[in-house]
Amino acid sequence: MNRKVLKLYLVTNRYQDSLESFLEKVETACRSGVTIIQLREKISPPINTINWQNKSRKLQMPIRSP
């Protein structure tokens, strides 16, 4: 993987935020220089992760899924 992509790495979970609030925080992080985001959701149903990915793509946030 290109080292420039790994310049600033954010590991996060949604915790108790609404999806919209969470996406605002992620968008702010991206504008502040975050180049890769790892979403850690241990107890979230897969559909929630899919919804997050779809909304993130609409906002043109860089997403990479396993």
PDB file of C-alpha atoms in Angstrom:
ATOM      1  CA  MET A   1       0.000   0.000   0.000  1.00  0.00           C
ATOM      2  CA  ASN A   2       1.174   3.515  -0.769  1.00  0.00           C
ATOM      3  CA  ARG A   3       2.677   5.149   2.345  1.00  0.00           C
ATOM      4  CA  LYS A   4       1.028   8.474   1.485  1.00  0.00           C
ATOM      5  CA  VAL A   5      -2.349   6.800   1.937  1.00  0.00           C
ATOM      6  CA  LEU A   6      -1.335   5.872   5.494  1.00  0.00           C
ATOM      7  CA  LYS A   7      -0.219   9.393   6.394  1.00  0.00           C
ATOM      8  CA  LEU A   8      -2.854   9.903   9.115  1.00  0.00           C
ATOM      9  CA  TYR A   9      -4.922   6.902  10.224  1.00  0.00           C
ATOM     10  CA  LEU A  10      -8.150   7.210  12.247  1.00  0.00           C
ATOM     11  CA  VAL A  11      -9.629   4.250  14.127  1.00  0.00           C
ATOM     12  CA  THR A  12     -13.162   4.919  15.328  1.00  0.00           C
ATOM     13  CA  ASN A  13     -16.568   3.521  16.107  1.00  0.00           C
ATOM     14  CA  ARG A  14     -19.970   5.130  15.855  1.00  0.00           C
ATOM     15  CA  TYR A  15     -20.704   4.581  19.558  1.00  0.00           C
ATOM     16  CA  GLN A  16     -23.912   6.488  20.349  1.00  0.00           C
ATOM     17  CA  ASP A  17     -23.813   9.072  17.560  1.00  0.00           C
ATOM     18  CA  SER A  18     -26.511   9.159  14.940  1.00  0.00           C
ATOM     19  CA  LEU A  19     -25.236   8.187  11.508  1.00  0.00           C
ATOM     20  CA  GLU A  20     -25.455  11.804  10.319  1.00  0.00           C
ATOM     21  CA  SER A  21     -23.521  13.113  13.340  1.00  0.00           C
ATOM     22  CA  PHE A  22     -20.899  10.412  12.929  1.00  0.00           C
ATOM     23  CA  LEU A  23     -20.477  11.199   9.221  1.00  0.00           C
ATOM     24  CA  GLU A  24     -20.026  14.895  10.037  1.00  0.00           C
ATOM     25  CA  LYS A  25     -17.192  13.987  12.422  1.00  0.00           C
ATOM     26  CA  VAL A  26     -15.578  11.698   9.852  1.00  0.00           C
ATOM     27  CA  GLU A  27     -15.906  14.360   7.153  1.00  0.00           C
ATOM     28  CA  THR A  28     -14.219  16.896   9.456  1.00  0.00           C
ATOM     29  CA  ALA A  29     -11.416  14.413  10.121  1.00  0.00           C
ATOM     30  CA  CYS A  30     -10.920  13.932   6.363  1.00  0.00           C
ATOM     31  CA  ARG A  31     -10.763  17.688   5.785  1.00  0.00           C
ATOM     32  CA  SER A  32      -8.211  17.895   8.620  1.00  0.00           C
ATOM     33  CA  GLY A  33      -5.845  15.470   6.915  1.00  0.00           C
ATOM     34  CA  VAL A  34      -7.005  11.956   7.807  1.00  0.00           C
ATOM     35  CA  THR A  35      -6.196   9.720   4.845  1.00  0.00           C
ATOM     36  CA  ILE A  36      -7.586   6.369   5.991  1.00  0.00           C
ATOM     37  CA  ILE A  37     -10.367   5.406   8.398  1.00  0.00           C
ATOM     38  CA  GLN A  38     -10.905   2.093  10.121  1.00  0.00           C
ATOM     39  CA  LEU A  39     -14.437   1.584  11.417  1.00  0.00           C
ATOM     40  CA  ARG A  40     -14.521  -0.694  14.460  1.00  0.00           C
ATOM     41  CA  GLU A  41     -18.054  -1.948  15.059  1.00  0.00           C
ATOM     42  CA  LYS A  42     -18.004  -5.115  17.122  1.00  0.00           C
ATOM     43  CA  ILE A  43     -21.720  -5.481  17.798  1.00  0.00           C
ATOM     44  CA  SER A  44     -23.276  -3.646  14.871  1.00  0.00           C
ATOM     45  CA  PRO A  45     -25.308  -5.575  12.293  1.00  0.00           C
ATOM     46  CA  PRO A  46     -23.648  -5.728   8.842  1.00  0.00           C
ATOM     47  CA  ILE A  47     -26.436  -3.625   7.314  1.00  0.00           C
ATOM     48  CA  ASN A  48     -25.316  -0.673   9.462  1.00  0.00           C
ATOM     49  CA  THR A  49     -21.796  -0.904   8.049  1.00  0.00           C
ATOM     50  CA  ILE A  50     -23.175  -1.102   4.517  1.00  0.00           C
ATOM     51  CA  ASN A  51     -25.324   2.000   5.144  1.00  0.00           C
ATOM     52  CA  TRP A  52     -22.259   3.823   6.504  1.00  0.00           C
ATOM     53  CA  GLN A  53     -20.230   2.889   3.420  1.00  0.00           C
ATOM     54  CA  ASN A  54     -22.981   4.007   1.029  1.00  0.00           C
ATOM     55  CA  LYS A  55     -23.469   7.376   2.737  1.00  0.00           C
ATOM     56  CA  SER A  56     -19.714   7.912   2.979  1.00  0.00           C
ATOM     57  CA  ARG A  57     -19.308   7.308  -0.740  1.00  0.00           C
ATOM     58  CA  LYS A  58     -22.048   9.846  -1.483  1.00  0.00           C
ATOM     59  CA  LEU A  59     -19.990  12.377   0.510  1.00  0.00           C
ATOM     60  CA  GLN A  60     -16.918  11.302  -1.508  1.00  0.00           C
ATOM     61  CA  MET A  61     -15.054  10.098   1.567  1.00  0.00           C
ATOM     62  CA  PRO A  62     -12.300   7.585   0.845  1.00  0.00           C
ATOM     63  CA  ILE A  63     -13.563   4.125   1.786  1.00  0.00           C
ATOM     64  CA  ARG A  64     -11.807   0.807   1.619  1.00  0.00           C
ATOM     65  CA  SER A  65     -13.659  -2.312   2.710  1.00  0.00           C
ATOM     66  CA  PRO A  66     -12.139  -5.693   3.548  1.00  0.00           C
TER      67      PRO A  66
END
